[in-house]
XYZ file of C-alpha atoms in Angstrom:
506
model
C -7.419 -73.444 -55.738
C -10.606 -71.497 -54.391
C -12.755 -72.004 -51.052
C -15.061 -74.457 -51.082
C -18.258 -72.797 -50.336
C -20.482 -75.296 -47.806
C -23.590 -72.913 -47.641
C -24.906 -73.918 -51.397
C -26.368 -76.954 -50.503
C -27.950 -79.278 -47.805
C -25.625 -82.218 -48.303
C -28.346 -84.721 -47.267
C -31.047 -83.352 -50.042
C -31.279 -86.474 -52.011
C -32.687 -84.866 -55.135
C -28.921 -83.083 -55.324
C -27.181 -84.193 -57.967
C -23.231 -84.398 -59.089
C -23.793 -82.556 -62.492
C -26.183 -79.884 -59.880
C -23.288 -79.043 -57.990
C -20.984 -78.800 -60.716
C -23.710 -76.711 -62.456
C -23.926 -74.205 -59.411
C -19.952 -73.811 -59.150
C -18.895 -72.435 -62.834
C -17.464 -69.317 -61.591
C -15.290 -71.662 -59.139
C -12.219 -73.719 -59.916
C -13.446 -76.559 -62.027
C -11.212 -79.105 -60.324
C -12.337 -78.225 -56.811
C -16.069 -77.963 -57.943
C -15.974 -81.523 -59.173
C -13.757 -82.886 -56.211
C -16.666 -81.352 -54.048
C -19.372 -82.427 -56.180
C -18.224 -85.385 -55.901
C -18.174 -85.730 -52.527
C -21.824 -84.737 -51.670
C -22.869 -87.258 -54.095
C -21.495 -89.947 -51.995
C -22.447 -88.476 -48.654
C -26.123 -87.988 -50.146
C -25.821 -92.092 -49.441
C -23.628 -92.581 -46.769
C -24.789 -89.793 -44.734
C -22.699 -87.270 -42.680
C -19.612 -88.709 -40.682
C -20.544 -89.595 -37.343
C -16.592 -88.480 -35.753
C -16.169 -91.376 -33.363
C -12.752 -90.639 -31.953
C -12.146 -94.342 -29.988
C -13.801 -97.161 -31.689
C -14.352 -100.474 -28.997
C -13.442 -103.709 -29.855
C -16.312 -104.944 -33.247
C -19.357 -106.575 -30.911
C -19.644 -109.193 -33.652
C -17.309 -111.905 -32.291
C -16.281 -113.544 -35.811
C -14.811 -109.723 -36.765
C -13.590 -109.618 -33.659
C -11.701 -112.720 -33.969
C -10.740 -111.940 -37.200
C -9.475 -108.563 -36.550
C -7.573 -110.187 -33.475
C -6.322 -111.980 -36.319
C -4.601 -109.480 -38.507
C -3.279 -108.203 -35.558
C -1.360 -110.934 -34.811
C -0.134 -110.746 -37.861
C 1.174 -107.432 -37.992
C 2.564 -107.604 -34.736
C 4.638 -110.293 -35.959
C 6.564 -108.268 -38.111
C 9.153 -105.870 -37.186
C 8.099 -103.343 -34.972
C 7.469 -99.029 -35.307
C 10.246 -98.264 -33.319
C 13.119 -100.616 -35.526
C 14.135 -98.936 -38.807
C 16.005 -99.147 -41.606
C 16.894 -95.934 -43.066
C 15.048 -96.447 -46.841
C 11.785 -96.106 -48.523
C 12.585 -98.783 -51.090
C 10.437 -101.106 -49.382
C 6.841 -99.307 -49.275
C 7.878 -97.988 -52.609
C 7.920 -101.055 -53.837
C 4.893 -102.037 -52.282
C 2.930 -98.816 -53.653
C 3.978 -100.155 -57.619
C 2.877 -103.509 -57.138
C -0.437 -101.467 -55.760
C -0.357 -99.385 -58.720
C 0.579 -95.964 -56.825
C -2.652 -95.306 -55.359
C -0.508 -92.832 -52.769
C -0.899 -90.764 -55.907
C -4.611 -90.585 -56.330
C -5.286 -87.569 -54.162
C -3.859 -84.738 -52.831
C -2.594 -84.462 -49.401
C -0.911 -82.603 -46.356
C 1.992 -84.361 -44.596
C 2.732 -83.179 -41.476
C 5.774 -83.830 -39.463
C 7.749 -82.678 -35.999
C 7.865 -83.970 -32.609
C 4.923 -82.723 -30.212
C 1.242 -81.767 -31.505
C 0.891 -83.872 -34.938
C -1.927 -85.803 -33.882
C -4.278 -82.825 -32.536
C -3.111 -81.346 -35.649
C -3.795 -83.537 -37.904
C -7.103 -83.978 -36.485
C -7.779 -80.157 -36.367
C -7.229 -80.130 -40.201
C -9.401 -83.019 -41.195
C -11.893 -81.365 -39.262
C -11.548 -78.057 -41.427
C -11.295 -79.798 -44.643
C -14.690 -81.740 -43.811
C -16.254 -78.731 -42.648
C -15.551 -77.944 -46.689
C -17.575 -80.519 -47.688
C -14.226 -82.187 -48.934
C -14.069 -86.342 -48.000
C -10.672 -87.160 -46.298
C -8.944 -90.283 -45.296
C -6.685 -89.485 -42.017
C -3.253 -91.364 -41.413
C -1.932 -90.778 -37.567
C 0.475 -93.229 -35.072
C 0.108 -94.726 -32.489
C -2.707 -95.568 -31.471
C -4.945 -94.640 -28.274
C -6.626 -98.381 -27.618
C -7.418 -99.447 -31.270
C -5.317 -100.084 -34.431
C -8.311 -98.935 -36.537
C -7.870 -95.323 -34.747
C -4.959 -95.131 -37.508
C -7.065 -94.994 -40.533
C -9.862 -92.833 -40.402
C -12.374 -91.745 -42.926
C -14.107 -88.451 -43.339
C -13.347 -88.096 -39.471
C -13.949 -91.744 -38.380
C -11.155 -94.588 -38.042
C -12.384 -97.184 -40.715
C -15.053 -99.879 -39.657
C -12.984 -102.730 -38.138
C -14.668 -105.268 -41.155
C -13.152 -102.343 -43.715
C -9.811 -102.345 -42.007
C -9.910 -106.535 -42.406
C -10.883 -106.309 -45.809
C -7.981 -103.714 -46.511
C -5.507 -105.756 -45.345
C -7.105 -108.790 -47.326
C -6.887 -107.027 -50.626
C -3.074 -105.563 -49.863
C -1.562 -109.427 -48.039
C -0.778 -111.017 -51.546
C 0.737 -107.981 -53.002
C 2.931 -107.135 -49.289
C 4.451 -111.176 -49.689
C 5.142 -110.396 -53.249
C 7.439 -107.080 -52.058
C 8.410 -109.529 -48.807
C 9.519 -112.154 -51.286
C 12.059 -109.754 -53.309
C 13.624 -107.790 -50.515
C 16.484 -108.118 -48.013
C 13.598 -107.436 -45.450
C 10.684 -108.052 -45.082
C 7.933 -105.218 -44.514
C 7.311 -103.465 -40.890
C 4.199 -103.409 -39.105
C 4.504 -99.441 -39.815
C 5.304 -100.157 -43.580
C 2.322 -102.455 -44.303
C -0.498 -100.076 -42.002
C 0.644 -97.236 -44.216
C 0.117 -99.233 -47.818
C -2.794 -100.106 -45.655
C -3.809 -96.467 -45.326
C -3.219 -95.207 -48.919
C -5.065 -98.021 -50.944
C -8.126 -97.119 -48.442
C -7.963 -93.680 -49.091
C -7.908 -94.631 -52.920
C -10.728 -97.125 -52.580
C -13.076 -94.613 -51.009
C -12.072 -92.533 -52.704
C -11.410 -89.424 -50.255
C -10.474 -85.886 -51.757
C -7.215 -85.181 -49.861
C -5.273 -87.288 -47.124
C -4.001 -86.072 -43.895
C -1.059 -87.837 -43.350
C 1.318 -87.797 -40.233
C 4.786 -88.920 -40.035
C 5.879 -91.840 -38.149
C 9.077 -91.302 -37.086
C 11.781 -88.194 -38.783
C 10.540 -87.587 -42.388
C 13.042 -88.747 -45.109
C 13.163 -92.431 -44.870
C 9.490 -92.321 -42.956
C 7.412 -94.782 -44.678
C 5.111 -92.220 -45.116
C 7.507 -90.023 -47.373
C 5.797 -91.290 -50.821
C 3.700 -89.119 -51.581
C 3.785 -85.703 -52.861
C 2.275 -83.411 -50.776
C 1.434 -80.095 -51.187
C 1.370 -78.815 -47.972
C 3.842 -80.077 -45.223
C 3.090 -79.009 -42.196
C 6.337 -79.072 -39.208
C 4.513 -79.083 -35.653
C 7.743 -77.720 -32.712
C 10.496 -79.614 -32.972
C 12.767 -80.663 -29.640
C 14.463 -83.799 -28.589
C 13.164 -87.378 -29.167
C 13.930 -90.554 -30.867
C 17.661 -89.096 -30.177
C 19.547 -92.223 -31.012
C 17.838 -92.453 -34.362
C 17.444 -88.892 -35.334
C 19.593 -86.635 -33.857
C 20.745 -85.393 -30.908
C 19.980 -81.920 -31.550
C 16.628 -79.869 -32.932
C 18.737 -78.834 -35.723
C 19.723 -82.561 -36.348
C 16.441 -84.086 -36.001
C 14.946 -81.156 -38.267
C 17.839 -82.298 -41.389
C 15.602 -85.483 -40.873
C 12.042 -84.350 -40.860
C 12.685 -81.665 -43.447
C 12.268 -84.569 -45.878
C 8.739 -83.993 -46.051
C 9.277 -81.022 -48.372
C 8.740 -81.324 -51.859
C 9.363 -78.851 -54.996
C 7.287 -76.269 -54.997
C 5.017 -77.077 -51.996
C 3.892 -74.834 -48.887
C 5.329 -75.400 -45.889
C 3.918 -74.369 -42.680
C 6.487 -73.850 -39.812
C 5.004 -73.958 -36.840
C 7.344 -72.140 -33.612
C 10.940 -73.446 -33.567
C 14.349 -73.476 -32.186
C 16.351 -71.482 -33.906
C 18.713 -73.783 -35.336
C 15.738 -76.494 -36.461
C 14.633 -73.057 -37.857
C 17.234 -72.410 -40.354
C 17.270 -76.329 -40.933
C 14.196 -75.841 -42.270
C 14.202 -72.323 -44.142
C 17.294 -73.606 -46.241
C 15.229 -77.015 -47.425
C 12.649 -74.838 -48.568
C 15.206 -72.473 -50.596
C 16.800 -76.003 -52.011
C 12.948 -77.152 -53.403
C 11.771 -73.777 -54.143
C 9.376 -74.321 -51.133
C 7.064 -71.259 -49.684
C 7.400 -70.739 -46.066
C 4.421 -69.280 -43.602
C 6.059 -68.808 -40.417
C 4.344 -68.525 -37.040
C 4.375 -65.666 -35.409
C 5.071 -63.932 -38.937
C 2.562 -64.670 -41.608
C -0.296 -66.394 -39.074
C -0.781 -66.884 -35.430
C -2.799 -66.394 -32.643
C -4.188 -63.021 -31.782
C -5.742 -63.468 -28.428
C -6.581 -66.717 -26.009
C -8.249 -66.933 -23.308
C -9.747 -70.146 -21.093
C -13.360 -70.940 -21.566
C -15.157 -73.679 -20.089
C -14.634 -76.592 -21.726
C -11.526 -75.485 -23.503
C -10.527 -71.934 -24.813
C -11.958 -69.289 -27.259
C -9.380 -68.233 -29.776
C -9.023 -65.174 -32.284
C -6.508 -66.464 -35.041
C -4.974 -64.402 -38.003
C -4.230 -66.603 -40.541
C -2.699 -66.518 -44.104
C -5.625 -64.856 -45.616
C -6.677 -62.870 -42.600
C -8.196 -63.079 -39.342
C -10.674 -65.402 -37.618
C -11.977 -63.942 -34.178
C -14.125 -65.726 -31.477
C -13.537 -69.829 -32.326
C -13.916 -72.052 -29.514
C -11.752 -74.439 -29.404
C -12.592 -77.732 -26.561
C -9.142 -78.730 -26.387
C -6.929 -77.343 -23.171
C -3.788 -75.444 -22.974
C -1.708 -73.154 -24.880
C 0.144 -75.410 -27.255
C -3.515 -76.488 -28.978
C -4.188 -73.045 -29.613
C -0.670 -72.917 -31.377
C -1.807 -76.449 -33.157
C -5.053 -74.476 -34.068
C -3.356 -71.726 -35.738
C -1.296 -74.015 -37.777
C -3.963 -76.326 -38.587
C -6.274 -73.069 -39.870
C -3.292 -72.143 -41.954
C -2.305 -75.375 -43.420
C -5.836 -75.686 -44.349
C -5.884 -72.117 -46.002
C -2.292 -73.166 -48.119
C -4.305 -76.080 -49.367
C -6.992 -73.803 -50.908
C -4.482 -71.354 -52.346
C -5.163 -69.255 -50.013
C -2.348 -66.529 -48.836
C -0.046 -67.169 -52.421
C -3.122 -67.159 -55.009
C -5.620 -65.630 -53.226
C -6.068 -62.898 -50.788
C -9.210 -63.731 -48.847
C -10.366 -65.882 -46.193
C -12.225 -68.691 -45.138
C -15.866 -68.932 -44.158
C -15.535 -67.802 -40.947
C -18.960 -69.894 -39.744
C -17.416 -73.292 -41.131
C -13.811 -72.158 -39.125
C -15.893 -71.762 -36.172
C -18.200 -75.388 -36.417
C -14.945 -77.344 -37.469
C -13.175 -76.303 -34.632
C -15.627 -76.869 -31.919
C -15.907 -80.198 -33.065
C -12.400 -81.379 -32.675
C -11.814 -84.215 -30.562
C -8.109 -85.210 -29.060
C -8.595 -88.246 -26.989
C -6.016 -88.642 -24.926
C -4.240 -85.171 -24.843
C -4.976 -83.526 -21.167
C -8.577 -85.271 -21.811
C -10.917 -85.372 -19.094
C -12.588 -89.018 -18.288
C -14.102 -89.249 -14.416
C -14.734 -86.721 -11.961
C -15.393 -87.044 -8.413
C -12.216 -87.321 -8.479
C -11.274 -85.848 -11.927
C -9.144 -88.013 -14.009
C -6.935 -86.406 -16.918
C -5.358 -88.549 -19.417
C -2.475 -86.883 -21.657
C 0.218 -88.755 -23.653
C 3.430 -86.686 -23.046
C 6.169 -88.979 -23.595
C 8.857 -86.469 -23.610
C 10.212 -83.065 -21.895
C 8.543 -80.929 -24.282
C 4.667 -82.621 -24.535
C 5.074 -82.957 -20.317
C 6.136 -79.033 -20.298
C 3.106 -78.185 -22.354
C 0.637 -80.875 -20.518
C 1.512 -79.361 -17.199
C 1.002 -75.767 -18.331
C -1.681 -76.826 -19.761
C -3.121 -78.497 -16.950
C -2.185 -75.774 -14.327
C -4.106 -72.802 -16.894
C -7.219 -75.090 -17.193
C -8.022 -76.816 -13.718
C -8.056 -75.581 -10.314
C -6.835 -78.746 -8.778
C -6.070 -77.962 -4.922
C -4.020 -81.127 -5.220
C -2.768 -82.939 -8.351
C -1.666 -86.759 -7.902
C 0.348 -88.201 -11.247
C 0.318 -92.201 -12.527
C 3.193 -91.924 -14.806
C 3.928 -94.879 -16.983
C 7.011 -94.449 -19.539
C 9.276 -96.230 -22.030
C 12.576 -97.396 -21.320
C 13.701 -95.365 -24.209
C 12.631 -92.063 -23.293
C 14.230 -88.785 -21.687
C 12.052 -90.115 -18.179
C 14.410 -87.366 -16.385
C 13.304 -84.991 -18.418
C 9.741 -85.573 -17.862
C 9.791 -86.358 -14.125
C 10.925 -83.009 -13.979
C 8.650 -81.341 -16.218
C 5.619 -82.712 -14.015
C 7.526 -82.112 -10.754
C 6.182 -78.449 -9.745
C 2.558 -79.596 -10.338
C 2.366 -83.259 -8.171
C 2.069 -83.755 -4.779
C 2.526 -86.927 -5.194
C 3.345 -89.383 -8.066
C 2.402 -92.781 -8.396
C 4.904 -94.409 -11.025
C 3.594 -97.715 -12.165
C 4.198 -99.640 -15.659
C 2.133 -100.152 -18.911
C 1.715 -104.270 -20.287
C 4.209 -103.536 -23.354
C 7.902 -104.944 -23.371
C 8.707 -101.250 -24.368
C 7.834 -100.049 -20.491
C 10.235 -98.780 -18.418
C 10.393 -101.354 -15.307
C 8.315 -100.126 -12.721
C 11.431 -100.119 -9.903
C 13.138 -98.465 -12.358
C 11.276 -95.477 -13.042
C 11.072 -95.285 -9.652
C 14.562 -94.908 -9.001
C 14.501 -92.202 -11.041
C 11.105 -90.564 -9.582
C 12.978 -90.459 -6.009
C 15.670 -88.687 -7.187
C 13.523 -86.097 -8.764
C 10.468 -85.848 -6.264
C 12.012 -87.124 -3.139
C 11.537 -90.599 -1.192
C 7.874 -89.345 0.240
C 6.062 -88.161 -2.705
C 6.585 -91.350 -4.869
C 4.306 -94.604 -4.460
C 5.535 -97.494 -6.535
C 2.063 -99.941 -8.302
C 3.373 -101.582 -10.967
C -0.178 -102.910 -11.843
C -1.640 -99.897 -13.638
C -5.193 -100.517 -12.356
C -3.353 -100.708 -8.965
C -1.578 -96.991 -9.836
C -5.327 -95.729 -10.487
C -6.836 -97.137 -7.750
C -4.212 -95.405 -5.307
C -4.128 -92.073 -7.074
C -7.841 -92.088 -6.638
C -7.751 -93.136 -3.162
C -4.635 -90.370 -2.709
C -7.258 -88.038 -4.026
C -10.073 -88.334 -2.088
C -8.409 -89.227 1.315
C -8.923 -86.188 3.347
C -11.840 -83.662 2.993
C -9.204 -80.746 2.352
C -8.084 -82.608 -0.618
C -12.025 -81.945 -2.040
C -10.519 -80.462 -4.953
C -7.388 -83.309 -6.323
C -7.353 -84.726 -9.352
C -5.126 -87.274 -10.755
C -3.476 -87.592 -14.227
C -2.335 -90.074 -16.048
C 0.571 -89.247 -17.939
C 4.158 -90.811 -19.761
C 3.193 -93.037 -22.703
C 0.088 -93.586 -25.215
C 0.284 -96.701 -24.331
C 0.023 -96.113 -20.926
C -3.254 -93.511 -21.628
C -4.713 -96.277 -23.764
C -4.856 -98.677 -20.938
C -6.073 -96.390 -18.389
C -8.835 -95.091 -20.448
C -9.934 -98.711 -20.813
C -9.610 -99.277 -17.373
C -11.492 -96.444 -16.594
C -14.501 -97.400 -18.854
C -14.294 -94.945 -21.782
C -13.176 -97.970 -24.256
């Protein structure tokens, strides 16, 4: 497949024209020039995507009631983290939709830490290709329409209404003839893929889940799969070791796709090399065939050189912190690269200028994001060893806190050791507190746990979470040597998603 080339055309001329486009692109790959043609036609009308990363609850009050309303409902059925082990179900419900999974191409990406920023990194890349893409990522930061996003934005909340509208007779049909009944994950995900059909988008980024094989996601036919680093999570459902949990996530590769592999243990490693020999899968291997060249902090985030499949890309700024989004970056840029061809067909690279733009653009919201100062806040979802590992390297490279104070809010179902300790070397003091889901780890509890790891006279106990802020802040700012503390606010996305409300940026 070749490069899209963005430079031809001003994609908001209005006297361009599909048959124009397709015109100007004969010495291109036909298929790609009228996927791309295509897509300036409709953005001639729609105008460019505006990237809105949070979306706040619709201001009309009859969508917002109504909205409310298919929430409910969905929440009624059984939840993301209960599974059965089979895809018969969404299968099912994508033939009674007539397959529209299959109406695009797309990138699946799967692993434990990272799949979000990544995901977002690529539709970024692929948009700054003039290519329209519908993006598929869980959970959520503060709204369920953050789930489904189009050309960079999650779906208006009237859109996301009207999707389930269309699907609800078709998702009782497939309720009606099986032992169970749809999940909440299962219906948001035939949710996802008839939207991405209806828009129609060019190619869907689409993250896992949970695992890979029996992931709800796992009917469509990527291209490109994409593992982010595997460790341990979800043990009691996936494995108890990387190489365990990779047996389950490898089920994202299909016959004859690319898969990129980002860094991983060994033994997830091998898991993963042997699936592709099985499929007849190519492998790109970080720290082999791309990676980053050189890194250093910038303000506002970090200016990265990358070598990817097709070559290298120096002097990208990236406004994300820490060293594992650089390592997203680079597998983002190279995932992007496989899905033009570009390292097996081709030997060239990418417009460096449109590498550069897409990047800067990215947005992560909740992953070591900043949202107050005086004190400064941080907000990063780390909900296991690994993610707090990387959030408090990250943390410690970036800011120059003289003190750092921590609200962490967890699941019960989580390695919270693990964690605690990860975060130990960088709080003075930790202020464990609880988040309003029957998920949360109780607040006494965590606690318990916090003492043990930190000691009886660094941990504060608020199980109100606007409490937990309040005396973080007030931790903070209390003494005049202390000028320089921050807080963040750390454990669960569910726990970020309330605090950033709290904190005004909903």
């Amino acid at each position: 497949m070749s490069e899209p080339r963005p430079d031809r055309h001003d994609a908001s001329d209005p006297d361009d024209t599909f048959e124009e486009i397709v015109d100007e692109a004969t010495q291109r790959d036909p298929d790609l020039a009228v996927i791309e043609a295509g897509s300036r036609t409709l953005r001639a009308h729609s105008g460019q995507p505006q990237g809105e990363a949070v979306p706040a609850r619709p201001a009309d009050p009859e969508t917002d009631k109504a909205l409310r309303a298919v929430e409910q409902e969905l929440a009624g059925r059984w939840g993301e983290t209960k599974l059965e082990p089979s895809v018969t179900r969404i299968a099912a419900l994508m033939d009674v939709l007539g397959e529209p999974q299959r109406a695009y191409p797309s990138i699946h990406i799967t692993g434990t830490n990272g799949k979000t920023s990544t995901a977002r990194m690529i539709e970024a890349l692929l948009n700054a290709f003039e290519l329209r893409t519908g993006r598929y990522t869980s959970p959520h930061v503060q709204s369920i329409t953050e789930r489904i996003s189009l050309d960079g934005s999650p779906i208006e909340a009237e859109r996301f209404i009207e999707t389930y509208e269309d699907i609800k007779p078709y998702v009782e049909m497939v309720d009606a003839q099986q032992p169970y009944r749809l999940s909440f994950f299962e219906v948001l995900t035939g949710m996802a893929y008839a939207a991405f059909a209806d828009a129609p988008v060019d190619v869907a980024v689409v993250e896992v889940g949970m695992g890979g094989t029996w992931d709800a996601t796992n009917v469509i036919d990527s291209t490109v799969a994409v593992v982010t680093p595997i460790s341990l999570d979800h043990t009691d459902r996936l494995g108890t070791t990387p190489a365990e949990i990779a047996g389950e996530k490898a089920g994202v590769i299909k016959p004859g796709a690319t898969v990129i592999l980002a860094q991983q243990p060994v033994d997830a490693a091998q898991v993963m090399l042997k699936k592709a020999v099985e499929v007849d899968a190519t492998v790109a291997r970080e720290g082999m065939e791309f990676g980053i060249v050189s890194r250093e902090v910038a303000v506002g985030g970090q200016l990265v050189t990358l070598r990817g499949l097709g070559g290298e890309y120096t002097d990208i700024f990236l406004p994300l912190y820490g060293a594992h989004q650089a390592h997203n970056a680079a597998v983002a840029l190279s995932a992007v690269e496989a899905f033009f061809g570009i390292g097996a067909e081709q030997a060239r690279s990418l417009d460096i200028d449109a590498i550069r733009k897409a990047f800067a653009s990215v947005l992560s919201p909740g992953r070591l994001e900043v949202v107050r100062s005086s004190p400064t806040v941080v907000l990063d979802a780390a909900h296991n060893p690994a993610g707090a590992k990387a959030a408090a390297d990250g943390i410690s490279e970036a800011f120059s806190f003289s003190r750092l104070i921590g609200v962490v809010g967890t699941s019960g179902d989580k390695d919270v050791r693990g964690l605690l300790e990860a975060f130990e070397p960088i709080f003075a003091e930790i202020v464990v507190t609880q988040n309003s889901t029957p998920r949360a780890m109780d607040a006494d509890e965590l606690a318990a746990i916090a003492v043990e790891v930190f000691g009886d006279d660094r941990v504060q106990v608020e199980p109100r979470l606007d409490d937990a802020l309040e005396a973080a802040i007030t931790l903070a700012e209390e003494e005049d040597e202390y000028a320089g503390a921050g807080v963040l606010v750390t454990g669960s996305v569910i726990t970020v998603g309330e605090a950033r409300l709290l904190l005004g940026r909903g």
